Amino acid sequence: MTDTVGIEALNVYCGTASITVPALFAARGLDPARMANLAMTARSVALPCEDPVTHAVNAARPLLAAIGPEAAARIEVLVTSTESGIDYSKSVASYVHEHLGLSPRCRVVEVKQACYAATAALQLGAGYLASGISPDAKVLVIATDVALVDQDAYYTEPAMGTGAAAVLLSTEPHVLTLDPGAFGLHSFQTLDSARPGPTFDIADSDRSLFAYLDCLSNSFRAYTERVEGADFAETFDYLAFHTPFAGMVRAAHRKMTREFAKDRLAAVDDDFAARVAPALVYPAQVGNLCSGSVYLALASLLDNGDVADGARVGLYSYGSGCAAEFFSGVADADSAAAVGRMRIREQLDARVELEFAEYGDLLPANRLCLVPDPDRRVDVDDHRAILDRYGLRRDLLLYTGTKDYGRTYEWATAGEGSNPWPTS
Amino acid sequence: MTVSPDVEPDREKVFHTLVEVITEILPAVPADRVSGHLRLADLGADSVDRVEIVMGVLDRLGLDAPMAAFATVPDLDAMADLLTDLLTRPLADPPREGSKP
């Protein structure tokens, strides 16, 4: 048994394109007064030549290049977490395993529990590593999803992102050392949001947001029952939450302060700015990444907060349906350096800012991404104009269609800027 | 429907508290526009405003109740009824969604 388990490396892929929230509000005729509570600045947009497999591979590949082939060969478990399944039987993970070139001696599996599933996989993977039954093993969890929203989603459209978060777990946790045994759970059945088919979502916003908040209070309460002396105001230097939209996390922080630190209510805005806002910088520029959202929030705080002297981070993961977990870990200067090497800020800044007309042209084809057609051809060259405008130069796996229900992919080079990972 | 005289004033107080919280969160809404047959969305409350209003009124009334119960109330009258009901229930047994009845 070992107590030192956690996240060794973390990278995200949030697309090559985005649209600003003000541009989307203006074009859709949404009420600009509601932008303040949404607290989002942009949403990432996929191209029709992208899917959950390409997102996952494009998030994980730079991370694997950074650790090198010898360390990558120690990955014994690959888990993809998605609510954007491509088949009832065949997993996203099977294609990801191939295109990442992982060892054939690797467990390959996909998990689903809406926006929570990656955290379930992380905890199960951490337990496997902590058991010590396979010393020096690594577990790769990749949360990957595509958005299906259009004008029918109203105010949810500007809040939905697209992309993936790759989380490498091991007994060398450079990014976040998990606090062993420090977690609290809360789950119950509710139909707050769901994806009943490959082209649409259903959602009841009040049911979902209220369940998110109830689960936050209850999972934190469960955490305090496992962690003696845990205190919402004092225990955590930073908080990184699943972010349906940044304004929701602000409301969640207010609720927690009212319930668990009432004497701090007068200074709630200062506390939010100090402990929560660093984790919202990237989510506000990307949109909801589904089960990758809390790990995008973690990357955001490590890039935008100050953990140099050591910092305990409280994390909250919520998935509709619903399942939730509050857990924690410790970061330090090594964490900031490890995530900094992934150059996530530069990746986000390199996205092509789409005009609304370009954006509107992409949506109908994007909604076909998960439809199980036996044969479909997606021509990468149709999207070359956008790929060429990407602000960094990097290789991307792209989706080229399906043949006899099997998905086809090709590698291509995007952008004309500099390579973000010149040493990898 | 027969209402006992010592319950009806509580319900009125609850509705008054609800109106107070709504007009604090939505300062553009005059108190006399808040009527029981409306939904919060009819008053221009977005999802975060609705969260803040439910949190605010629970806090003001000293209630520790799950928010999930408020996701399905059809209008402000039903919300006031639910709040009144919560206030009159024994505190030792608050309904928690997800727990067995």
Coordinates of C-alpha atoms in Angstrom, one line a residue:
Chain A
M1 CA 0.0 0.0 0.0
T2 CA 1.1 3.6 -0.7
D3 CA -0.6 6.8 0.4
T4 CA 1.2 8.9 -2.3
V5 CA -1.1 8.7 -5.2
G6 CA -2.5 11.4 -7.5
I7 CA -2.3 13.3 -10.7
E8 CA 1.1 13.1 -12.4
A9 CA 0.3 15.1 -15.5
L10 CA -2.7 17.0 -16.8
N11 CA -3.5 18.5 -20.2
V12 CA -6.6 19.7 -22.0
Y13 CA -7.7 20.1 -25.6
C14 CA -10.4 22.7 -26.1
G15 CA -10.6 22.9 -29.9
T16 CA -9.2 25.1 -32.5
A17 CA -12.1 27.5 -32.7
S18 CA -14.3 29.6 -30.4
I19 CA -17.0 32.2 -30.5
T20 CA -17.3 35.0 -28.0
V21 CA -20.4 35.0 -25.7
P22 CA -21.3 38.7 -26.6
A23 CA -21.2 37.7 -30.4
L24 CA -23.5 34.7 -29.7
F25 CA -25.9 36.8 -27.5
A26 CA -26.2 39.5 -30.2
A27 CA -26.7 37.0 -33.1
R28 CA -29.3 34.9 -31.2
G29 CA -31.2 37.9 -29.8
L30 CA -30.5 36.8 -26.2
D31 CA -31.0 39.3 -23.4
P32 CA -27.7 41.0 -22.7
A33 CA -28.7 41.7 -19.1
R34 CA -28.3 37.9 -18.4
M35 CA -24.6 37.9 -19.4
A36 CA -23.5 39.0 -16.0
N37 CA -24.9 36.0 -14.1
L38 CA -23.7 33.6 -16.9
A39 CA -20.1 35.0 -16.3
M40 CA -18.8 33.4 -19.5
T41 CA -16.6 35.1 -22.1
A42 CA -16.4 32.5 -24.9
R43 CA -17.2 28.9 -25.8
S44 CA -15.0 26.4 -27.7
V45 CA -16.4 25.1 -30.9
A46 CA -15.5 21.8 -32.6
L47 CA -15.1 21.3 -36.3
P48 CA -17.1 18.6 -38.1
C49 CA -13.8 16.7 -38.5
E50 CA -13.5 16.3 -34.7
D51 CA -15.3 13.9 -32.4
P52 CA -14.8 12.5 -28.8
V53 CA -12.0 10.3 -30.0
T54 CA -10.0 13.1 -31.6
H55 CA -10.6 15.4 -28.6
A56 CA -9.3 12.7 -26.3
V57 CA -6.2 11.9 -28.3
N58 CA -5.4 15.6 -28.9
A59 CA -5.5 16.2 -25.1
A60 CA -3.4 13.2 -24.2
R61 CA -0.8 13.1 -26.9
P62 CA 1.3 16.1 -25.8
L63 CA 1.1 14.8 -22.2
L64 CA 2.5 11.4 -23.3
A65 CA 5.2 13.0 -25.4
A66 CA 6.3 15.0 -22.3
I67 CA 6.7 11.9 -20.1
G68 CA 8.4 9.9 -22.8
P69 CA 7.7 6.4 -24.3
E70 CA 9.2 4.4 -21.3
A71 CA 6.8 6.1 -18.8
A72 CA 3.9 5.8 -21.3
A73 CA 4.5 2.1 -21.5
R74 CA 3.6 1.9 -17.8
I75 CA 0.0 2.9 -18.5
E76 CA -1.9 -0.2 -17.4
V77 CA -5.4 1.3 -17.4
L78 CA -7.0 3.6 -20.0
V79 CA -10.4 5.0 -19.1
T80 CA -12.4 7.3 -21.3
S81 CA -15.2 9.1 -19.6
T82 CA -17.9 10.5 -21.9
E83 CA -21.6 11.3 -22.4
S84 CA -20.8 11.5 -26.1
G85 CA -20.6 7.7 -26.9
I86 CA -20.1 6.7 -30.5
D87 CA -21.5 3.1 -30.2
Y88 CA -23.6 1.1 -27.7
S89 CA -20.8 -1.5 -27.4
K90 CA -17.5 -0.2 -28.8
S91 CA -15.8 2.4 -26.6
V92 CA -14.2 5.7 -27.4
A93 CA -11.3 4.2 -25.5
S94 CA -10.6 1.5 -28.1
Y95 CA -9.9 4.1 -30.8
V96 CA -8.0 6.3 -28.3
H97 CA -5.8 3.3 -27.3
E98 CA -4.9 2.8 -30.9
H99 CA -4.1 6.4 -31.8
L100 CA -2.1 7.0 -28.7
G101 CA -0.1 3.8 -29.3
L102 CA -0.6 2.5 -25.8
S103 CA 0.6 -0.9 -24.7
P104 CA -1.5 -3.9 -25.6
R105 CA -1.1 -4.9 -22.0
C106 CA -3.6 -2.2 -20.9
R107 CA -7.1 -2.4 -19.5
V108 CA -9.3 -0.4 -21.9
V109 CA -12.8 0.8 -20.8
E110 CA -15.3 3.6 -21.1
V111 CA -17.4 5.0 -18.2
K112 CA -20.6 7.1 -18.1
Q113 CA -22.2 9.1 -15.4
A114 CA -22.8 12.5 -17.1
C115 CA -20.3 15.1 -15.8
Y116 CA -19.2 13.1 -12.8
A117 CA -17.8 10.0 -14.5
A118 CA -14.2 11.1 -14.8
T119 CA -13.9 11.6 -11.1
A120 CA -15.3 8.1 -10.4
A121 CA -12.7 6.7 -12.8
L122 CA -10.0 8.8 -11.1
Q123 CA -10.9 7.5 -7.6
L124 CA -11.1 3.9 -8.8
G125 CA -7.8 4.3 -10.6
A126 CA -6.2 5.9 -7.5
G127 CA -7.4 3.0 -5.4
Y128 CA -5.8 0.5 -7.8
L129 CA -2.5 2.4 -7.6
A130 CA -2.7 2.8 -3.8
S131 CA -3.2 -1.0 -3.5
G132 CA 0.4 -1.5 -4.7
I133 CA -0.6 -4.7 -6.6
S134 CA 1.2 -3.3 -9.7
P135 CA 4.1 -1.1 -8.5
D136 CA 4.9 1.8 -10.8
A137 CA 1.7 1.4 -12.8
K138 CA 0.0 4.5 -14.3
V139 CA -3.7 5.1 -15.1
L140 CA -4.8 7.4 -17.9
V141 CA -8.3 8.9 -17.5
I142 CA -9.5 11.0 -20.4
A143 CA -12.8 13.0 -20.1
T144 CA -14.0 13.8 -23.6
D145 CA -17.2 15.3 -24.9
V146 CA -18.8 17.2 -27.8
A147 CA -21.6 19.7 -27.5
L148 CA -24.8 19.3 -29.5
V149 CA -26.3 22.7 -28.7
D150 CA -27.8 25.2 -31.1
Q151 CA -30.3 28.1 -30.9
D152 CA -32.9 25.8 -29.3
A153 CA -30.7 25.6 -26.2
Y154 CA -31.2 29.3 -25.6
Y155 CA -28.9 30.4 -22.7
T156 CA -27.3 27.0 -22.4
E157 CA -25.7 27.4 -25.9
P158 CA -23.2 30.0 -24.8
A159 CA -22.3 27.9 -21.7
M160 CA -21.5 24.6 -23.5
G161 CA -17.9 23.8 -24.4
T162 CA -16.2 21.0 -26.3
G163 CA -13.0 19.2 -25.7
A164 CA -11.2 16.8 -23.4
A165 CA -9.1 16.7 -20.2
A166 CA -6.3 14.0 -20.0
V167 CA -5.5 13.1 -16.4
L168 CA -2.5 10.8 -15.8
L169 CA -2.5 9.1 -12.4
S170 CA 0.4 7.5 -10.7
T171 CA 2.5 7.2 -7.5
E172 CA 4.5 10.3 -8.7
P173 CA 1.8 12.9 -8.4
H174 CA 3.6 16.1 -9.6
V175 CA 0.3 17.9 -10.3
L176 CA -1.9 17.0 -7.3
T177 CA -1.4 14.6 -4.5
L178 CA -4.8 13.2 -3.5
D179 CA -5.6 13.4 0.3
P180 CA -6.0 9.7 1.0
G181 CA -9.4 8.8 2.3
A182 CA -10.6 12.4 2.0
F183 CA -13.8 12.3 0.0
G184 CA -17.6 12.7 0.4
L185 CA -20.3 11.4 -1.8
H186 CA -23.9 12.2 -2.6
S187 CA -26.0 10.5 -5.2
F188 CA -29.7 10.0 -6.0
Q189 CA -31.8 9.4 -9.0
T190 CA -33.2 12.5 -10.8
L191 CA -33.9 13.4 -14.4
D192 CA -32.2 16.8 -14.5
S193 CA -30.5 16.5 -17.8
A194 CA -29.8 13.7 -20.2
R195 CA -28.8 12.8 -23.8
P196 CA -31.5 10.4 -24.9
G197 CA -30.3 10.2 -28.5
P198 CA -27.2 11.1 -30.5
T199 CA -28.4 14.5 -31.7
F200 CA -30.0 16.2 -28.7
D201 CA -30.0 16.8 -25.0
I202 CA -32.8 17.4 -22.6
A203 CA -32.4 19.5 -19.5
D204 CA -34.5 21.0 -16.7
S205 CA -32.3 23.8 -15.5
D206 CA -33.8 24.4 -12.1
R207 CA -33.8 20.7 -11.3
S208 CA -30.2 20.4 -12.4
L209 CA -28.8 23.5 -10.7
F210 CA -30.7 22.8 -7.4
A211 CA -29.5 19.2 -7.5
Y212 CA -25.9 20.5 -8.1
L213 CA -26.2 22.7 -5.0
D214 CA -27.9 20.1 -2.8
C215 CA -25.2 17.6 -3.7
L216 CA -22.4 20.1 -3.0
S217 CA -23.7 20.7 0.5
N218 CA -24.3 17.0 1.2
S219 CA -21.1 15.7 -0.3
F220 CA -19.1 18.3 1.7
R221 CA -21.0 17.3 4.8
A222 CA -20.0 13.7 4.0
Y223 CA -16.4 14.8 3.5
T224 CA -16.3 16.4 7.0
E225 CA -17.5 13.1 8.5
R226 CA -14.4 11.4 7.0
V227 CA -11.9 14.2 7.6
E228 CA -11.7 15.3 11.2
G229 CA -11.6 19.1 11.6
A230 CA -12.4 19.9 7.9
D231 CA -13.6 23.4 7.6
F232 CA -15.0 25.1 4.5
A233 CA -13.4 28.5 5.2
E234 CA -10.0 27.3 6.6
T235 CA -9.0 23.9 5.2
F236 CA -8.8 24.8 1.5
D237 CA -6.5 27.4 -0.1
Y238 CA -8.3 27.0 -3.4
L239 CA -11.6 25.5 -4.7
A240 CA -12.0 24.0 -8.1
F241 CA -15.6 23.0 -9.0
H242 CA -17.4 21.4 -11.9
T243 CA -18.4 24.5 -13.9
P244 CA -21.7 24.3 -15.9
F245 CA -21.1 28.1 -16.2
A246 CA -18.9 30.4 -14.1
G247 CA -21.9 32.2 -12.6
M248 CA -23.2 29.0 -11.2
V249 CA -19.9 28.4 -9.3
R250 CA -20.2 31.9 -7.8
A251 CA -23.7 31.0 -6.5
A252 CA -22.4 27.7 -5.2
H253 CA -19.7 29.4 -3.2
R254 CA -22.2 31.8 -1.7
K255 CA -24.4 28.9 -0.7
M256 CA -21.5 27.1 0.9
T257 CA -20.4 30.2 2.8
R258 CA -23.9 30.7 4.1
E259 CA -24.1 27.1 5.3
F260 CA -20.6 26.4 6.5
A261 CA -18.9 29.8 7.2
K262 CA -21.7 32.2 8.0
D263 CA -19.4 34.6 9.9
R264 CA -17.5 35.0 6.6
L265 CA -20.6 36.1 4.6
A266 CA -19.7 39.8 4.7
A267 CA -16.4 39.1 2.9
V268 CA -17.9 36.5 0.5
D269 CA -16.8 38.4 -2.6
D270 CA -13.2 38.7 -1.4
D271 CA -13.1 35.0 -0.6
F272 CA -14.5 34.2 -4.0
A273 CA -11.9 36.3 -5.7
A274 CA -9.1 34.7 -3.7
R275 CA -10.0 31.1 -3.5
V276 CA -12.4 30.4 -6.5
A277 CA -11.8 32.9 -9.3
P278 CA -8.4 31.4 -10.4
A279 CA -10.2 28.1 -11.2
L280 CA -12.8 29.9 -13.4
V281 CA -10.4 31.7 -15.8
Y282 CA -10.3 28.8 -18.3
P283 CA -13.8 27.4 -17.9
A284 CA -15.2 30.9 -18.6
Q285 CA -13.3 30.9 -21.9
V286 CA -14.2 27.4 -22.9
G287 CA -17.6 26.4 -21.6
N288 CA -18.8 23.3 -19.8
L289 CA -16.4 20.4 -20.7
C290 CA -18.8 17.9 -19.0
S291 CA -16.7 15.4 -16.9
G292 CA -13.5 17.2 -17.9
S293 CA -14.8 20.5 -16.5
V294 CA -13.5 20.1 -12.9
Y295 CA -10.0 19.2 -14.3
L296 CA -10.0 22.2 -16.6
A297 CA -10.9 24.2 -13.5
L298 CA -7.9 22.5 -11.7
A299 CA -5.6 23.4 -14.6
S300 CA -6.9 27.0 -14.5
L301 CA -6.2 27.4 -10.8
L302 CA -2.7 25.9 -11.1
D303 CA -1.9 28.4 -14.0
N304 CA -3.6 31.4 -12.5
G305 CA -3.4 30.9 -8.7
D306 CA -0.3 30.8 -6.4
V307 CA 0.5 27.3 -5.1
A308 CA 4.3 27.8 -4.8
D309 CA 4.3 27.4 -1.0
G310 CA 1.9 24.4 -1.1
A311 CA -1.8 24.6 -1.3
R312 CA -4.7 22.3 -0.4
V313 CA -7.4 22.3 -3.2
G314 CA -11.0 21.3 -2.6
L315 CA -12.6 19.8 -5.7
Y316 CA -16.3 19.2 -6.4
S317 CA -17.5 17.0 -9.2
Y318 CA -21.2 16.7 -10.1
G319 CA -22.9 14.7 -12.8
S320 CA -26.6 14.8 -13.7
G321 CA -28.7 11.9 -12.9
C322 CA -27.1 12.4 -10.4
A323 CA -23.8 11.6 -8.6
A324 CA -21.4 14.0 -6.8
E325 CA -18.2 14.0 -4.9
F326 CA -16.2 16.5 -2.9
F327 CA -12.5 15.5 -2.5
S328 CA -9.2 17.2 -2.0
G329 CA -5.5 17.2 -2.7
V330 CA -2.3 19.1 -2.3
A331 CA -0.5 21.1 -5.0
D332 CA 2.9 22.9 -4.9
A333 CA 5.4 24.7 -7.2
D334 CA 6.0 21.4 -9.0
S335 CA 2.3 21.3 -9.8
A336 CA 2.3 24.7 -11.4
A337 CA 5.5 23.9 -13.4
A338 CA 4.0 20.5 -14.6
V339 CA 0.8 22.1 -15.8
G340 CA 2.6 25.2 -17.1
R341 CA 4.6 23.0 -19.5
M342 CA 1.3 22.1 -21.3
R343 CA 0.9 25.8 -22.2
I344 CA -2.9 25.7 -21.8
R345 CA -3.3 29.4 -21.9
E346 CA -1.5 29.6 -25.2
Q347 CA -3.6 26.7 -26.5
L348 CA -6.8 28.6 -25.6
D349 CA -5.5 31.9 -27.0
A350 CA -4.6 30.1 -30.3
R351 CA -8.2 29.2 -31.1
V352 CA -9.7 30.9 -34.1
E353 CA -12.3 33.4 -33.1
L354 CA -15.2 32.6 -35.4
E355 CA -17.6 35.1 -36.9
F356 CA -21.2 34.1 -36.2
A357 CA -21.8 33.1 -39.9
E358 CA -18.8 30.7 -39.8
Y359 CA -20.1 29.3 -36.5
G360 CA -23.6 28.8 -37.8
D361 CA -22.3 26.9 -40.8
L362 CA -20.5 24.4 -38.5
L363 CA -23.4 23.5 -36.2
P364 CA -25.5 21.2 -38.5
A365 CA -22.5 19.0 -39.4
N366 CA -21.4 19.0 -35.7
R367 CA -24.7 17.5 -34.7
L368 CA -24.1 14.5 -36.9
C369 CA -20.9 13.6 -35.1
L370 CA -22.5 10.9 -32.9
V371 CA -25.1 9.6 -35.4
P372 CA -24.3 5.9 -36.3
D373 CA -24.3 6.2 -40.1
P374 CA -22.7 3.1 -41.7
D375 CA -20.8 5.3 -44.2
R376 CA -20.0 8.9 -44.1
R377 CA -17.2 11.0 -45.5
V378 CA -15.9 14.1 -43.7
D379 CA -13.5 16.1 -45.8
V380 CA -10.9 17.7 -43.7
D381 CA -10.1 20.2 -46.5
D382 CA -13.5 21.7 -46.0
H383 CA -12.2 23.0 -42.7
R384 CA -8.7 23.7 -43.7
A385 CA -9.3 27.5 -43.7
I386 CA -10.0 27.4 -40.0
L387 CA -7.3 24.9 -39.2
D388 CA -4.7 27.1 -41.0
R389 CA -5.7 30.1 -38.8
Y390 CA -5.1 28.3 -35.5
G391 CA -2.4 30.3 -33.7
L392 CA 0.0 27.4 -32.8
R393 CA 1.5 24.8 -35.0
R394 CA 0.7 21.3 -33.9
D395 CA -0.4 17.9 -35.1
L396 CA -4.0 17.0 -34.6
L397 CA -5.9 13.7 -35.0
L398 CA -9.0 14.5 -37.2
Y399 CA -12.1 12.5 -37.9
T400 CA -12.6 11.6 -41.6
G401 CA -15.8 9.7 -41.5
T402 CA -17.1 6.2 -41.0
K403 CA -16.8 3.1 -43.2
D404 CA -19.0 0.0 -42.4
Y405 CA -19.7 1.7 -39.0
G406 CA -16.0 1.9 -38.2
R407 CA -14.6 5.4 -37.6
T408 CA -11.7 6.6 -39.7
Y409 CA -9.1 9.2 -38.7
E410 CA -6.0 10.9 -40.1
W411 CA -3.2 13.0 -38.6
A412 CA -2.9 16.6 -39.9
T413 CA -0.9 19.7 -39.0
A414 CA -2.9 22.8 -37.9
G415 CA -1.7 26.4 -37.7
E416 CA 1.2 28.4 -38.7
G417 CA 2.5 29.6 -35.4
S418 CA 5.1 28.0 -33.2
N419 CA 5.1 24.5 -31.8
P420 CA 3.8 24.8 -28.2
W421 CA 5.9 21.8 -27.1
P422 CA 9.2 22.2 -28.9
T423 CA 11.1 19.8 -26.7
S424 CA 8.5 17.0 -27.0
Chain B
M1 CA -60.7 24.6 2.2
T2 CA -60.7 25.4 5.9
V3 CA -57.6 27.0 7.2
S4 CA -56.9 27.3 10.8
P5 CA -56.5 30.9 11.9
D6 CA -53.1 30.5 13.4
V7 CA -51.7 28.9 10.2
E8 CA -53.0 31.5 7.7
P9 CA -51.0 34.4 9.1
D10 CA -47.8 32.3 8.9
R11 CA -48.5 31.7 5.3
E12 CA -49.0 35.4 4.7
K13 CA -45.7 36.1 6.5
V14 CA -44.0 33.6 4.4
F15 CA -45.3 35.1 1.2
H16 CA -44.3 38.6 2.4
T17 CA -40.7 37.2 3.1
L18 CA -40.7 35.7 -0.4
V19 CA -41.7 39.1 -1.9
E20 CA -38.9 40.8 0.1
V21 CA -36.3 38.4 -1.1
I22 CA -37.5 38.6 -4.7
T23 CA -37.4 42.4 -4.8
E24 CA -33.9 42.3 -3.2
I25 CA -32.5 39.9 -5.9
L26 CA -34.6 41.6 -8.7
P27 CA -34.5 45.3 -7.8
A28 CA -36.3 46.3 -11.0
V29 CA -39.4 44.4 -9.9
P30 CA -41.8 46.4 -7.8
A31 CA -43.3 44.5 -4.8
D32 CA -46.9 45.0 -6.1
R33 CA -46.0 43.1 -9.3
V34 CA -45.2 40.0 -7.4
S35 CA -48.4 37.9 -7.4
G36 CA -48.9 34.3 -6.4
H37 CA -49.9 32.9 -9.8
L38 CA -46.6 34.0 -11.4
R39 CA -43.4 32.0 -11.8
L40 CA -40.0 33.5 -10.9
A41 CA -39.1 33.4 -14.6
D42 CA -42.2 35.5 -15.4
L43 CA -40.6 38.3 -13.2
G44 CA -37.4 38.1 -15.3
A45 CA -35.4 35.9 -12.9
D46 CA -32.7 33.9 -14.7
S47 CA -31.4 30.6 -13.3
V48 CA -28.8 32.2 -11.0
D49 CA -31.5 34.6 -9.7
R50 CA -33.8 31.7 -9.0
V51 CA -31.0 30.0 -7.1
E52 CA -30.3 33.1 -5.1
I53 CA -34.0 33.6 -4.3
V54 CA -34.6 30.1 -3.1
M55 CA -31.3 30.2 -1.0
G56 CA -32.3 33.7 0.3
V57 CA -35.8 32.8 1.4
L58 CA -34.6 29.5 3.1
D59 CA -32.0 31.4 4.9
R60 CA -34.4 34.2 5.9
L61 CA -36.8 31.7 7.3
G62 CA -34.1 29.7 9.0
L63 CA -34.9 26.5 7.0
D64 CA -32.4 23.8 6.3
A65 CA -34.2 22.1 3.4
P66 CA -33.0 20.6 0.1
M67 CA -33.4 23.0 -2.9
A68 CA -34.4 20.1 -5.1
A69 CA -38.0 20.3 -3.7
F70 CA -38.3 23.8 -5.2
A71 CA -37.5 22.7 -8.8
T72 CA -41.0 21.6 -9.5
V73 CA -43.2 24.3 -7.8
P74 CA -45.5 25.7 -10.5
D75 CA -45.8 29.2 -9.2
L76 CA -45.1 31.5 -6.2
D77 CA -48.2 30.5 -4.4
A78 CA -47.0 26.9 -4.5
M79 CA -43.6 28.0 -3.3
A80 CA -45.1 29.8 -0.3
D81 CA -47.2 26.8 0.4
L82 CA -44.1 24.5 0.4
L83 CA -42.2 26.9 2.6
T84 CA -45.1 27.1 5.0
D85 CA -45.3 23.4 5.1
L86 CA -41.6 23.1 5.8
L87 CA -41.8 25.5 8.6
T88 CA -44.6 23.6 10.3
R89 CA -42.9 20.1 9.9
P90 CA -40.9 18.7 12.7
L91 CA -37.3 19.8 12.2
A92 CA -35.9 16.4 13.1
D93 CA -37.2 14.8 9.9
P94 CA -36.5 17.1 7.0
P95 CA -37.3 15.6 3.6
R96 CA -34.1 14.9 1.7
E97 CA -34.4 13.9 -1.9
G98 CA -32.6 10.7 -2.5
S99 CA -33.3 9.3 0.9
K100 CA -36.0 6.7 1.3
P101 CA -39.4 8.1 2.6

